[in-house]
Amino acid sequence: MSILKLQTKNLIKSFDGKVIIEDINIQLNKGEIVSLVGVSGSGKTTLFNILSGLIKPDAGQVFLDGNDITGNPGKVSYMLQKDLLLPHKKVIDNASLGLVVKGMSKKEARAKAGKYFTDFGLDGTQEKYPSQLSGGMRQRVAFLRTYLCADGVALLDEPFSALDTITKGQMHKWYIDIMSKIEMSTIFITHDIDEAILLSDRVYILGGNPGTIIKEIVIDKEKPRTEQFTLTNEFIEYKKQIKEILA
Amino acid sequence: MKRKLQSIISSLPTIIAFLIILIAWHLLTVTEKVPSYMLPSPKSVLEALYADIDLIYRHLNITLQEAFYGLGIGISLGFIMALFMDSCNVLYKAIYPVMIITQTIPTVAIAPILVLWMGFEMEPKIALVALTTFFPITVGLLDGYRSVDKDQINLMRSMGANRWKIFCHVKFPSALPYFFAGLKISVSYAVVGAVVSEWLGGFEGLGVYLTRVRKAYAYDRMFAVIIVIVVISLLLMGLVNIIRKLLMPWEKFAKNNE
């Protein structure tokens, strides 16, 4: 039995008279990972900013746990390709930044964030500065920050695309492992079809001009998955299907 | 140990350059290629410095007070200006050109006017120092505030941060390196500004002392004062660097990584 976590109703947004996204209806169930895959110019970033509450849609609503949160930031947390860690804060303070912003004392926030360092593979980095970490480690910190200030929903905008292939593979493994330990409902934006199939429960395919959802595909495969999945016929079938739609 | 040696080697060109200047200066005066009333020898300057040290110290005390008060006001003014100009684009457009114009007015022209308005005591000197030092601070802070990544600010907003929290967590710390770069310039401006304004009217301070020894054609004593001013300015700039290192411990690691 799945519980509806986040839902959008008929989102429309245009800039300078040009419609960017039209009639976007997506749903995210509790604990689910849903990917948005689309060509560039399909309004992914716009949709993303609407979901996080940074911009208001021209029409339509965003619901979190049944409450209208349209244009209301601070409810859904997000993570970008850039880690956006603050160079002047120690790793532990970067991870707990969202908690402090929301009014928690620094001490309390540090204690709460500190509990996750082992699970996130960040042990021993607490007192370091971000510049002392590698790109992959920095993304882990950014992910922990995102997780800690999420009320159960996180938006990930191509979080691993700036990493090299080997690190990216390691991060996928790490991500799958983490997601089996914590509960987080996730919308994952990517242009990497392999990544979308490997990581998600469902994939929404966005078509461009204006951006609309043209197809929803359920990835029917047990989790947690391993890299092996990407070599199966099943995986290739999904990939074929998505590529045909995008072509 | 190895590190120490490396730092000595890396500063070798500077040391050699200084030595060459000093030796050239010495040779020029000893061989009397330049007469001693035009250029006193390094030795006579040192002797003058030694003889006048008490007098110089008394005047230096006054000059430093003016420089510090002026710098304090300049920094405070810089902070306030930068904050207002950053938060409101109309203010930025209105104030920035005016600020530039105040910086193009020559100090020697404005100092007598300040004396006319404020008298011969410390006030006009402090005002002049404040005027010359606030500009690098304001510009530095403004550049710093504006250098912050838009995505960083959006991220803070997505966490529900208001403008004040964004300022404290992101904007201000990001502006610190720019602030210190400005402060380093301002500190040297402060000493020079104080001396110049004393020179143009006053009873005490290194500037006043300089005019007196100049009128007595005691150039060795004048050079002694110049050396004191140079050394003090360098020490103050060094102090700024130390404060910077204390307040920004993360910079050390960033450099190691490159």
Short mmCIF file of C-alpha atoms in Angstrom, two decimals:
data_model
loop_
_atom_site.label_atom_id
_atom_site.label_comp_id
_atom_site.label_asym_id
_atom_site.label_seq_id
_atom_site.Cartn_x
_atom_site.Cartn_y
_atom_site.Cartn_z
CA MET A 1 0.00 0.00 0.00
CA SER A 2 1.68 3.20 -1.12
CA ILE A 3 1.12 6.56 0.51
CA LEU A 4 1.09 9.65 -1.67
CA LYS A 5 3.84 12.05 -0.61
CA LEU A 6 4.19 14.72 -3.27
CA GLN A 7 1.83 15.55 -6.07
CA THR A 8 1.54 18.25 -8.70
CA LYS A 9 -1.66 19.30 -10.43
CA ASN A 10 -1.65 20.81 -13.91
CA LEU A 11 1.48 22.94 -13.48
CA ILE A 12 1.92 25.60 -16.14
CA LYS A 13 4.70 28.13 -16.39
CA SER A 14 5.73 30.50 -19.12
CA PHE A 15 8.48 33.10 -19.41
CA ASP A 16 8.18 36.08 -21.75
CA GLY A 17 5.09 34.64 -23.38
CA LYS A 18 6.78 31.31 -24.15
CA VAL A 19 5.24 28.30 -22.47
CA ILE A 20 8.01 26.33 -20.75
CA ILE A 21 6.03 23.59 -19.06
CA GLU A 22 2.43 22.62 -19.54
CA ASP A 23 0.09 20.38 -17.62
CA ILE A 24 2.63 18.65 -15.48
CA ASN A 25 1.01 16.04 -13.28
CA ILE A 26 3.40 13.88 -11.34
CA GLN A 27 3.10 11.82 -8.20
CA LEU A 28 5.66 10.63 -5.74
CA ASN A 29 4.84 7.95 -3.21
CA LYS A 30 6.46 7.58 0.15
CA GLY A 31 9.92 6.02 -0.06
CA GLU A 32 9.86 6.02 -3.83
CA ILE A 33 12.54 7.17 -6.25
CA VAL A 34 11.12 8.70 -9.38
CA SER A 35 13.26 9.96 -12.24
CA LEU A 36 12.54 12.74 -14.67
CA VAL A 37 14.32 12.17 -17.94
CA GLY A 38 14.11 14.62 -20.77
CA VAL A 39 15.81 16.39 -23.63
CA SER A 40 17.40 19.74 -22.82
CA GLY A 41 14.89 22.54 -23.04
CA SER A 42 12.10 20.38 -21.66
CA GLY A 43 11.78 22.66 -18.64
CA LYS A 44 13.41 20.36 -16.10
CA THR A 45 14.99 23.21 -14.19
CA THR A 46 11.80 25.25 -14.22
CA LEU A 47 9.82 22.33 -12.88
CA PHE A 48 12.50 21.81 -10.29
CA ASN A 49 12.32 25.42 -9.09
CA ILE A 50 8.54 25.20 -8.84
CA LEU A 51 8.69 22.00 -6.79
CA SER A 52 11.19 23.55 -4.39
CA GLY A 53 9.00 26.62 -4.08
CA LEU A 54 11.55 29.06 -5.46
CA ILE A 55 9.26 30.19 -8.26
CA LYS A 56 5.50 30.21 -8.55
CA PRO A 57 3.75 28.48 -11.42
CA ASP A 58 1.27 30.48 -13.55
CA ALA A 59 -1.32 27.84 -12.77
CA GLY A 60 -1.52 24.57 -10.89
CA GLN A 61 -0.49 23.44 -7.44
CA VAL A 62 2.11 21.40 -5.60
CA PHE A 63 0.95 19.27 -2.67
CA LEU A 64 3.12 17.77 0.05
CA ASP A 65 1.35 15.32 2.37
CA GLY A 66 -1.91 16.78 1.10
CA ASN A 67 -0.98 20.39 1.93
CA ASP A 68 -0.67 23.02 -0.76
CA ILE A 69 2.97 24.21 -0.74
CA THR A 70 2.94 26.05 -4.07
CA GLY A 71 5.51 28.89 -4.06
CA ASN A 72 6.46 28.10 -0.51
CA PRO A 73 10.16 27.30 -0.08
CA GLY A 74 11.64 25.44 2.88
CA LYS A 75 9.49 22.30 2.50
CA VAL A 76 11.27 20.29 -0.15
CA SER A 77 15.05 20.18 -0.16
CA TYR A 78 17.23 19.86 -3.20
CA MET A 79 20.68 19.07 -4.39
CA LEU A 80 22.45 20.13 -7.55
CA GLN A 81 25.35 18.96 -9.66
CA LYS A 82 27.43 21.57 -7.83
CA ASP A 83 27.81 20.56 -4.20
CA LEU A 84 27.41 24.18 -3.01
CA LEU A 85 29.24 23.43 0.20
CA LEU A 86 30.28 26.58 2.04
CA PRO A 87 34.10 26.72 2.08
CA HIS A 88 34.19 28.51 5.43
CA LYS A 89 32.15 25.92 7.31
CA LYS A 90 33.43 22.59 8.52
CA VAL A 91 31.92 19.48 6.99
CA ILE A 92 29.70 18.84 10.01
CA ASP A 93 28.36 22.41 9.84
CA ASN A 94 27.76 22.16 6.13
CA ALA A 95 25.80 18.96 6.64
CA SER A 96 23.68 20.52 9.38
CA LEU A 97 23.23 23.89 7.67
CA GLY A 98 19.56 23.28 6.83
CA LEU A 99 18.77 22.45 10.45
CA VAL A 100 20.45 25.63 11.70
CA VAL A 101 18.61 27.72 9.10
CA LYS A 102 15.37 26.21 10.35
CA GLY A 103 16.13 27.41 13.87
CA MET A 104 17.89 24.50 15.55
CA SER A 105 20.84 25.40 17.79
CA LYS A 106 24.27 24.70 16.32
CA LYS A 107 25.05 22.12 18.98
CA GLU A 108 21.82 20.22 18.51
CA ALA A 109 22.16 20.32 14.72
CA ARG A 110 25.72 19.01 14.92
CA ALA A 111 24.62 16.15 17.16
CA LYS A 112 21.81 15.21 14.82
CA ALA A 113 23.96 15.35 11.70
CA GLY A 114 26.80 13.51 13.43
CA LYS A 115 24.68 10.39 13.82
CA TYR A 116 24.62 9.84 10.07
CA PHE A 117 28.30 10.21 9.30
CA THR A 118 29.05 6.51 9.59
CA ASP A 119 26.10 5.43 7.46
CA PHE A 120 26.98 7.97 4.82
CA GLY A 121 30.61 6.85 4.69
CA LEU A 122 31.82 10.19 5.99
CA ASP A 123 33.43 9.12 9.24
CA GLY A 124 36.39 11.26 10.26
CA THR A 125 35.55 14.17 8.00
CA GLN A 126 33.45 16.08 10.55
CA GLU A 127 36.09 18.63 11.48
CA LYS A 128 37.57 19.02 8.01
CA TYR A 129 36.82 21.77 5.54
CA PRO A 130 35.14 20.95 2.20
CA SER A 131 38.29 21.86 0.24
CA GLN A 132 40.03 18.93 1.91
CA LEU A 133 37.58 16.40 0.42
CA SER A 134 37.39 14.78 -3.01
CA GLY A 135 34.52 15.49 -5.40
CA GLY A 136 32.70 12.26 -4.54
CA MET A 137 32.99 12.87 -0.81
CA ARG A 138 31.75 16.43 -1.22
CA GLN A 139 28.64 15.15 -3.00
CA ARG A 140 28.04 12.78 -0.08
CA VAL A 141 28.11 15.72 2.31
CA ALA A 142 25.75 17.64 0.05
CA PHE A 143 23.45 14.62 0.00
CA LEU A 144 23.49 14.38 3.78
CA ARG A 145 22.66 18.09 4.00
CA THR A 146 19.78 17.54 1.60
CA TYR A 147 18.51 14.55 3.52
CA LEU A 148 18.66 16.35 6.88
CA CYS A 149 16.62 19.33 5.82
CA ALA A 150 14.10 17.33 3.82
CA ASP A 151 10.69 16.72 5.30
CA GLY A 152 10.87 13.36 3.62
CA VAL A 153 11.16 14.65 0.05
CA ALA A 154 14.32 15.52 -1.83
CA LEU A 155 14.88 16.76 -5.36
CA LEU A 156 18.15 15.71 -6.91
CA ASP A 157 19.13 17.58 -10.04
CA GLU A 158 21.79 15.57 -11.87
CA PRO A 159 23.65 15.10 -8.59
CA PHE A 160 26.32 12.79 -9.98
CA SER A 161 26.80 14.14 -13.48
CA ALA A 162 29.86 16.26 -12.66
CA LEU A 163 31.79 13.22 -11.47
CA ASP A 164 34.02 11.01 -13.58
CA THR A 165 32.70 7.62 -14.69
CA ILE A 166 34.45 5.56 -12.03
CA THR A 167 33.44 7.86 -9.17
CA LYS A 168 29.94 7.98 -10.59
CA GLY A 169 29.70 4.18 -10.50
CA GLN A 170 30.91 4.18 -6.89
CA MET A 171 28.40 6.87 -6.02
CA HIS A 172 25.56 4.82 -7.51
CA LYS A 173 26.53 1.88 -5.34
CA TRP A 174 26.78 4.17 -2.35
CA TYR A 175 23.44 5.80 -3.15
CA ILE A 176 21.63 2.48 -3.46
CA ASP A 177 23.15 1.37 -0.16
CA ILE A 178 22.15 4.59 1.62
CA MET A 179 18.62 4.54 0.25
CA SER A 180 18.14 1.10 1.78
CA LYS A 181 19.05 2.55 5.20
CA ILE A 182 17.16 5.82 5.26
CA GLU A 183 13.68 6.74 4.24
CA MET A 184 13.47 9.42 1.66
CA SER A 185 11.14 10.03 -1.21
CA THR A 186 13.15 11.32 -4.14
CA ILE A 187 12.65 13.01 -7.45
CA PHE A 188 15.73 12.47 -9.49
CA ILE A 189 16.42 14.63 -12.52
CA THR A 190 18.92 13.22 -14.98
CA HIS A 191 19.72 12.94 -18.67
CA ASP A 192 21.57 9.70 -18.08
CA ILE A 193 19.09 6.97 -19.04
CA ASP A 194 21.17 4.19 -17.44
CA GLU A 195 21.24 6.06 -14.17
CA ALA A 196 17.47 6.60 -14.29
CA ILE A 197 16.72 2.91 -14.87
CA LEU A 198 19.24 1.69 -12.31
CA LEU A 199 18.10 3.92 -9.50
CA SER A 200 14.38 4.54 -9.89
CA ASP A 201 11.06 2.87 -9.29
CA ARG A 202 9.42 4.87 -12.01
CA VAL A 203 10.65 7.09 -14.83
CA TYR A 204 8.77 10.08 -16.20
CA ILE A 205 9.81 11.12 -19.67
CA LEU A 206 9.60 14.81 -20.44
CA GLY A 207 9.11 16.00 -23.99
CA GLY A 208 10.17 19.49 -25.03
CA ASN A 209 8.50 22.64 -26.36
CA PRO A 210 6.58 23.00 -24.14
CA GLY A 211 7.67 20.50 -21.52
CA THR A 212 5.06 17.87 -20.84
CA ILE A 213 5.11 14.36 -19.43
CA ILE A 214 4.88 12.12 -22.46
CA LYS A 215 5.31 8.75 -20.81
CA GLU A 216 5.57 7.04 -17.46
CA ILE A 217 7.51 3.80 -17.18
CA VAL A 218 7.56 1.56 -14.14
CA ILE A 219 10.91 -0.15 -13.54
CA ASP A 220 9.72 -3.43 -12.16
CA LYS A 221 12.79 -4.79 -10.45
CA GLU A 222 13.55 -5.69 -6.84
CA LYS A 223 15.59 -3.23 -4.77
CA PRO A 224 18.32 -2.93 -3.70
CA ARG A 225 19.78 -3.40 -7.14
CA THR A 226 23.37 -3.96 -8.14
CA GLU A 227 25.43 -2.84 -11.10
CA GLN A 228 24.75 -6.32 -12.57
CA PHE A 229 21.22 -5.16 -13.38
CA THR A 230 22.60 -2.84 -16.06
CA LEU A 231 23.87 -5.88 -17.99
CA THR A 232 20.61 -7.79 -18.13
CA ASN A 233 18.23 -8.01 -21.09
CA GLU A 234 15.51 -6.57 -18.91
CA PHE A 235 17.58 -3.40 -18.43
CA ILE A 236 18.33 -3.11 -22.12
CA GLU A 237 14.64 -3.47 -22.96
CA TYR A 238 13.84 -0.52 -20.68
CA LYS A 239 16.63 1.48 -22.23
CA LYS A 240 15.41 0.74 -25.73
CA GLN A 241 11.90 1.75 -24.80
CA ILE A 242 13.00 5.10 -23.33
CA LYS A 243 15.35 5.87 -26.21
CA GLU A 244 12.57 5.26 -28.73
CA ILE A 245 10.29 7.67 -26.92
CA LEU A 246 12.96 10.36 -26.67
CA ALA A 247 14.02 10.00 -30.33
CA MET B 1 63.51 22.93 9.11
CA LYS B 2 63.26 22.18 5.41
CA ARG B 3 60.28 24.46 5.20
CA LYS B 4 62.16 27.28 6.83
CA LEU B 5 64.98 26.91 4.35
CA GLN B 6 62.51 26.93 1.48
CA SER B 7 60.91 30.14 2.69
CA ILE B 8 64.32 31.78 2.97
CA ILE B 9 65.18 30.70 -0.56
CA SER B 10 61.87 31.93 -1.94
CA SER B 11 62.35 35.36 -0.38
CA LEU B 12 65.94 35.60 -1.58
CA PRO B 13 65.21 37.82 -4.62
CA THR B 14 63.47 40.34 -2.36
CA ILE B 15 66.35 40.40 0.11
CA ILE B 16 68.92 40.80 -2.66
CA ALA B 17 66.94 43.64 -4.26
CA PHE B 18 66.85 45.48 -0.95
CA LEU B 19 70.56 44.97 -0.40
CA ILE B 20 71.37 46.28 -3.88
CA ILE B 21 69.32 49.43 -3.28
CA LEU B 22 70.96 49.94 0.11
CA ILE B 23 74.48 49.43 -1.24
CA ALA B 24 73.82 51.72 -4.21
CA TRP B 25 72.46 54.34 -1.86
CA HIS B 26 75.48 53.99 0.36
CA LEU B 27 77.98 54.18 -2.54
CA LEU B 28 76.26 57.20 -4.08
CA THR B 29 76.59 59.16 -0.86
CA VAL B 30 80.04 57.95 0.23
CA THR B 31 81.63 58.72 -3.13
CA GLU B 32 79.80 62.07 -3.04
CA LYS B 33 78.34 61.54 -6.50
CA VAL B 34 75.27 63.04 -4.86
CA PRO B 35 75.98 65.75 -2.28
CA SER B 36 74.95 64.88 1.27
CA TYR B 37 72.54 67.85 1.59
CA MET B 38 70.52 66.33 -1.26
CA LEU B 39 70.71 62.70 -0.22
CA PRO B 40 71.88 61.80 3.27
CA SER B 41 73.79 58.53 3.63
CA PRO B 42 72.08 55.49 5.17
CA LYS B 43 74.42 55.76 8.13
CA SER B 44 73.55 59.38 8.90
CA VAL B 45 69.84 58.55 8.58
CA LEU B 46 70.22 55.78 11.14
CA GLU B 47 72.11 58.13 13.44
CA ALA B 48 69.37 60.74 13.10
CA LEU B 49 66.76 58.08 13.83
CA TYR B 50 68.64 57.04 16.95
CA ALA B 51 69.06 60.65 18.16
CA ASP B 52 65.43 61.64 17.53
CA ILE B 53 63.73 58.44 18.57
CA ASP B 54 61.94 59.95 21.59
CA LEU B 55 60.64 62.89 19.63
CA ILE B 56 59.55 60.67 16.74
CA TYR B 57 57.84 58.31 19.15
CA ARG B 58 55.79 61.15 20.63
CA HIS B 59 54.63 62.36 17.22
CA LEU B 60 54.08 58.81 15.99
CA ASN B 61 51.72 58.23 18.88
CA ILE B 62 49.49 61.08 17.69
CA THR B 63 49.61 59.99 14.06
CA LEU B 64 48.73 56.41 14.93
CA GLN B 65 45.78 57.53 17.03
CA GLU B 66 44.43 59.53 14.12
CA ALA B 67 45.03 56.64 11.77
CA PHE B 68 43.27 54.13 14.02
CA TYR B 69 40.24 56.29 14.80
CA GLY B 70 39.94 57.23 11.15
CA LEU B 71 40.32 53.64 10.04
CA GLY B 72 37.73 52.53 12.59
CA ILE B 73 35.25 55.05 11.26
CA GLY B 74 36.20 54.18 7.68
CA ILE B 75 35.58 50.47 8.28
CA SER B 76 32.25 51.07 10.02
CA LEU B 77 31.18 53.41 7.25
CA GLY B 78 32.30 50.88 4.65
CA PHE B 79 30.24 48.13 6.26
CA ILE B 80 27.12 50.27 6.45
CA MET B 81 27.49 51.60 2.91
CA ALA B 82 28.15 48.16 1.42
CA LEU B 83 25.18 46.68 3.24
CA PHE B 84 22.79 49.36 1.99
CA MET B 85 24.18 49.37 -1.52
CA ASP B 86 24.00 45.61 -1.77
CA SER B 87 20.45 45.36 -0.49
CA CYS B 88 19.06 48.02 -2.81
CA ASN B 89 20.04 48.40 -6.44
CA VAL B 90 18.70 51.97 -6.63
CA LEU B 91 21.00 52.99 -3.79
CA TYR B 92 23.88 51.26 -5.52
CA LYS B 93 23.28 53.23 -8.69
CA ALA B 94 22.83 56.46 -6.77
CA ILE B 95 25.81 56.22 -4.42
CA TYR B 96 28.49 54.46 -6.43
CA PRO B 97 29.31 57.36 -8.81
CA VAL B 98 29.35 59.82 -5.91
CA MET B 99 31.75 57.55 -4.07
CA ILE B 100 34.05 57.36 -7.10
CA ILE B 101 34.08 61.17 -7.33
CA THR B 102 35.06 61.56 -3.68
CA GLN B 103 38.03 59.34 -4.42
CA THR B 104 39.23 61.44 -7.33
CA ILE B 105 39.46 64.61 -5.23
CA PRO B 106 43.15 64.99 -4.30
CA THR B 107 43.85 64.54 -0.60
CA VAL B 108 46.04 67.65 -0.54
CA ALA B 109 43.09 69.70 -1.76
CA ILE B 110 40.55 68.35 0.65
CA ALA B 111 42.72 68.37 3.78
CA PRO B 112 42.91 72.22 4.13
CA ILE B 113 39.15 72.43 3.65
CA LEU B 114 38.66 69.94 6.44
CA VAL B 115 41.00 72.01 8.61
CA LEU B 116 38.91 75.08 7.80
CA TRP B 117 35.75 73.27 8.86
CA MET B 118 37.02 71.36 11.85
CA GLY B 119 40.02 73.24 13.25
CA PHE B 120 43.66 72.30 13.81
CA GLU B 121 43.13 69.45 16.26
CA MET B 122 42.71 65.75 15.51
CA GLU B 123 39.21 65.88 14.01
CA PRO B 124 40.06 66.92 10.43
CA LYS B 125 42.84 64.32 10.32
CA ILE B 126 40.53 61.57 11.47
CA ALA B 127 37.93 62.71 8.94
CA LEU B 128 40.45 62.58 6.12
CA VAL B 129 41.65 59.12 7.08
CA ALA B 130 38.05 57.92 7.29
CA LEU B 131 37.36 59.38 3.84
CA THR B 132 40.32 57.67 2.20
CA THR B 133 39.94 54.31 3.94
CA PHE B 134 36.23 53.67 3.62
CA PHE B 135 36.42 53.37 -0.16
CA PRO B 136 38.56 50.21 -0.48
CA ILE B 137 36.52 48.61 2.30
CA THR B 138 33.18 49.42 0.69
CA VAL B 139 34.24 48.31 -2.77
CA GLY B 140 35.81 45.14 -1.38
CA LEU B 141 32.73 44.16 0.58
CA LEU B 142 30.41 44.98 -2.32
CA ASP B 143 32.42 42.84 -4.72
CA GLY B 144 32.40 40.08 -2.12
CA TYR B 145 28.65 40.19 -1.65
CA ARG B 146 28.15 40.15 -5.39
CA SER B 147 30.55 37.28 -5.97
CA VAL B 148 28.25 34.79 -4.25
CA ASP B 149 26.91 32.04 -6.52
CA LYS B 150 23.20 32.57 -7.34
CA ASP B 151 22.60 28.85 -6.84
CA GLN B 152 24.04 29.11 -3.36
CA ILE B 153 21.51 31.78 -2.47
CA ASN B 154 18.70 29.77 -4.05
CA LEU B 155 19.73 26.77 -2.00
CA MET B 156 19.52 28.83 1.17
CA ARG B 157 16.12 30.11 0.10
CA SER B 158 14.96 26.56 -0.56
CA MET B 159 15.87 25.81 3.06
CA GLY B 160 13.58 28.65 4.09
CA ALA B 161 16.34 31.13 4.95
CA ASN B 162 15.49 34.83 5.08
CA ARG B 163 17.80 37.59 3.87
CA TRP B 164 19.47 38.01 7.25
CA LYS B 165 20.33 34.31 7.50
CA ILE B 166 21.61 34.27 3.93
CA PHE B 167 23.78 37.25 4.85
CA CYS B 168 25.22 35.63 7.98
CA HIS B 169 25.80 32.15 6.61
CA VAL B 170 26.80 32.89 3.02
CA LYS B 171 27.28 36.48 1.96
CA PHE B 172 29.36 37.87 4.78
CA PRO B 173 31.82 34.95 5.05
CA SER B 174 32.20 34.93 1.25
CA ALA B 175 33.06 38.64 1.35
CA LEU B 176 35.77 38.24 3.99
CA PRO B 177 38.69 37.68 1.58
CA TYR B 178 37.61 40.79 -0.36
CA PHE B 179 37.27 42.72 2.87
CA PHE B 180 40.80 41.85 3.95
CA ALA B 181 42.22 42.74 0.55
CA GLY B 182 40.55 46.14 0.95
CA LEU B 183 41.70 46.47 4.54
CA LYS B 184 45.31 45.88 3.58
CA ILE B 185 45.15 48.87 1.23
CA SER B 186 43.18 50.94 3.73
CA VAL B 187 45.70 50.41 6.51
CA SER B 188 48.52 51.92 4.47
CA TYR B 189 46.21 54.72 3.28
CA ALA B 190 45.36 55.43 6.91
CA VAL B 191 48.95 56.18 7.97
CA VAL B 192 49.77 58.14 4.83
CA GLY B 193 46.45 60.01 5.06
CA ALA B 194 47.11 61.03 8.64
CA VAL B 195 50.64 62.23 7.83
CA VAL B 196 49.48 64.23 4.81
CA SER B 197 46.72 65.98 6.72
CA GLU B 198 49.11 66.85 9.56
CA TRP B 199 51.54 68.21 7.01
CA LEU B 200 48.82 70.57 5.77
CA GLY B 201 47.95 72.00 9.16
CA GLY B 202 48.31 70.98 12.78
CA PHE B 203 50.41 71.11 15.94
CA GLU B 204 51.48 67.52 16.48
CA GLY B 205 52.11 64.31 14.61
CA LEU B 206 54.70 62.94 12.19
CA GLY B 207 53.42 65.17 9.38
CA VAL B 208 54.01 68.29 11.46
CA TYR B 209 57.41 67.01 12.50
CA LEU B 210 58.26 66.34 8.84
CA THR B 211 57.48 69.95 7.88
CA ARG B 212 59.68 71.20 10.72
CA VAL B 213 62.77 69.16 9.83
CA ARG B 214 62.25 69.97 6.17
CA LYS B 215 62.27 73.69 6.94
CA ALA B 216 65.48 73.15 8.92
CA TYR B 217 66.97 71.39 5.87
CA ALA B 218 67.68 68.41 8.13
CA TYR B 219 67.16 65.79 5.44
CA ASP B 220 68.76 62.99 7.41
CA ARG B 221 66.06 63.46 10.08
CA MET B 222 63.41 63.64 7.40
CA PHE B 223 64.55 60.33 5.94
CA ALA B 224 64.49 58.83 9.42
CA VAL B 225 60.80 59.72 9.71
CA ILE B 226 60.10 58.30 6.29
CA ILE B 227 61.68 55.01 7.35
CA VAL B 228 59.54 54.96 10.46
CA ILE B 229 56.39 55.51 8.38
CA VAL B 230 57.35 52.74 5.97
CA VAL B 231 58.10 50.28 8.77
CA ILE B 232 54.87 51.10 10.62
CA SER B 233 52.80 50.67 7.45
CA LEU B 234 54.43 47.31 6.75
CA LEU B 235 53.86 46.16 10.32
CA LEU B 236 50.20 47.11 10.13
CA MET B 237 49.78 45.25 6.83
CA GLY B 238 51.42 42.25 8.46
CA LEU B 239 48.99 42.55 11.35
CA VAL B 240 46.08 42.50 8.90
CA ASN B 241 47.49 39.28 7.43
CA ILE B 242 47.72 37.70 10.86
CA ILE B 243 44.13 38.65 11.72
CA ARG B 244 43.04 37.29 8.36
CA LYS B 245 44.69 33.96 9.06
CA LEU B 246 43.08 33.77 12.49
CA LEU B 247 39.60 34.62 11.23
CA MET B 248 39.76 32.49 8.10
CA PRO B 249 41.39 29.20 9.08
CA TRP B 250 39.85 27.40 6.10
CA GLU B 251 41.99 29.36 3.61
CA LYS B 252 45.06 27.40 4.64
CA PHE B 253 43.51 24.14 3.45
CA ALA B 254 42.17 25.57 0.24
CA LYS B 255 45.69 26.55 -0.78
CA ASN B 256 47.15 23.17 0.12
CA ASN B 257 44.71 21.51 -2.23
CA GLU B 258 45.70 23.41 -5.35
#
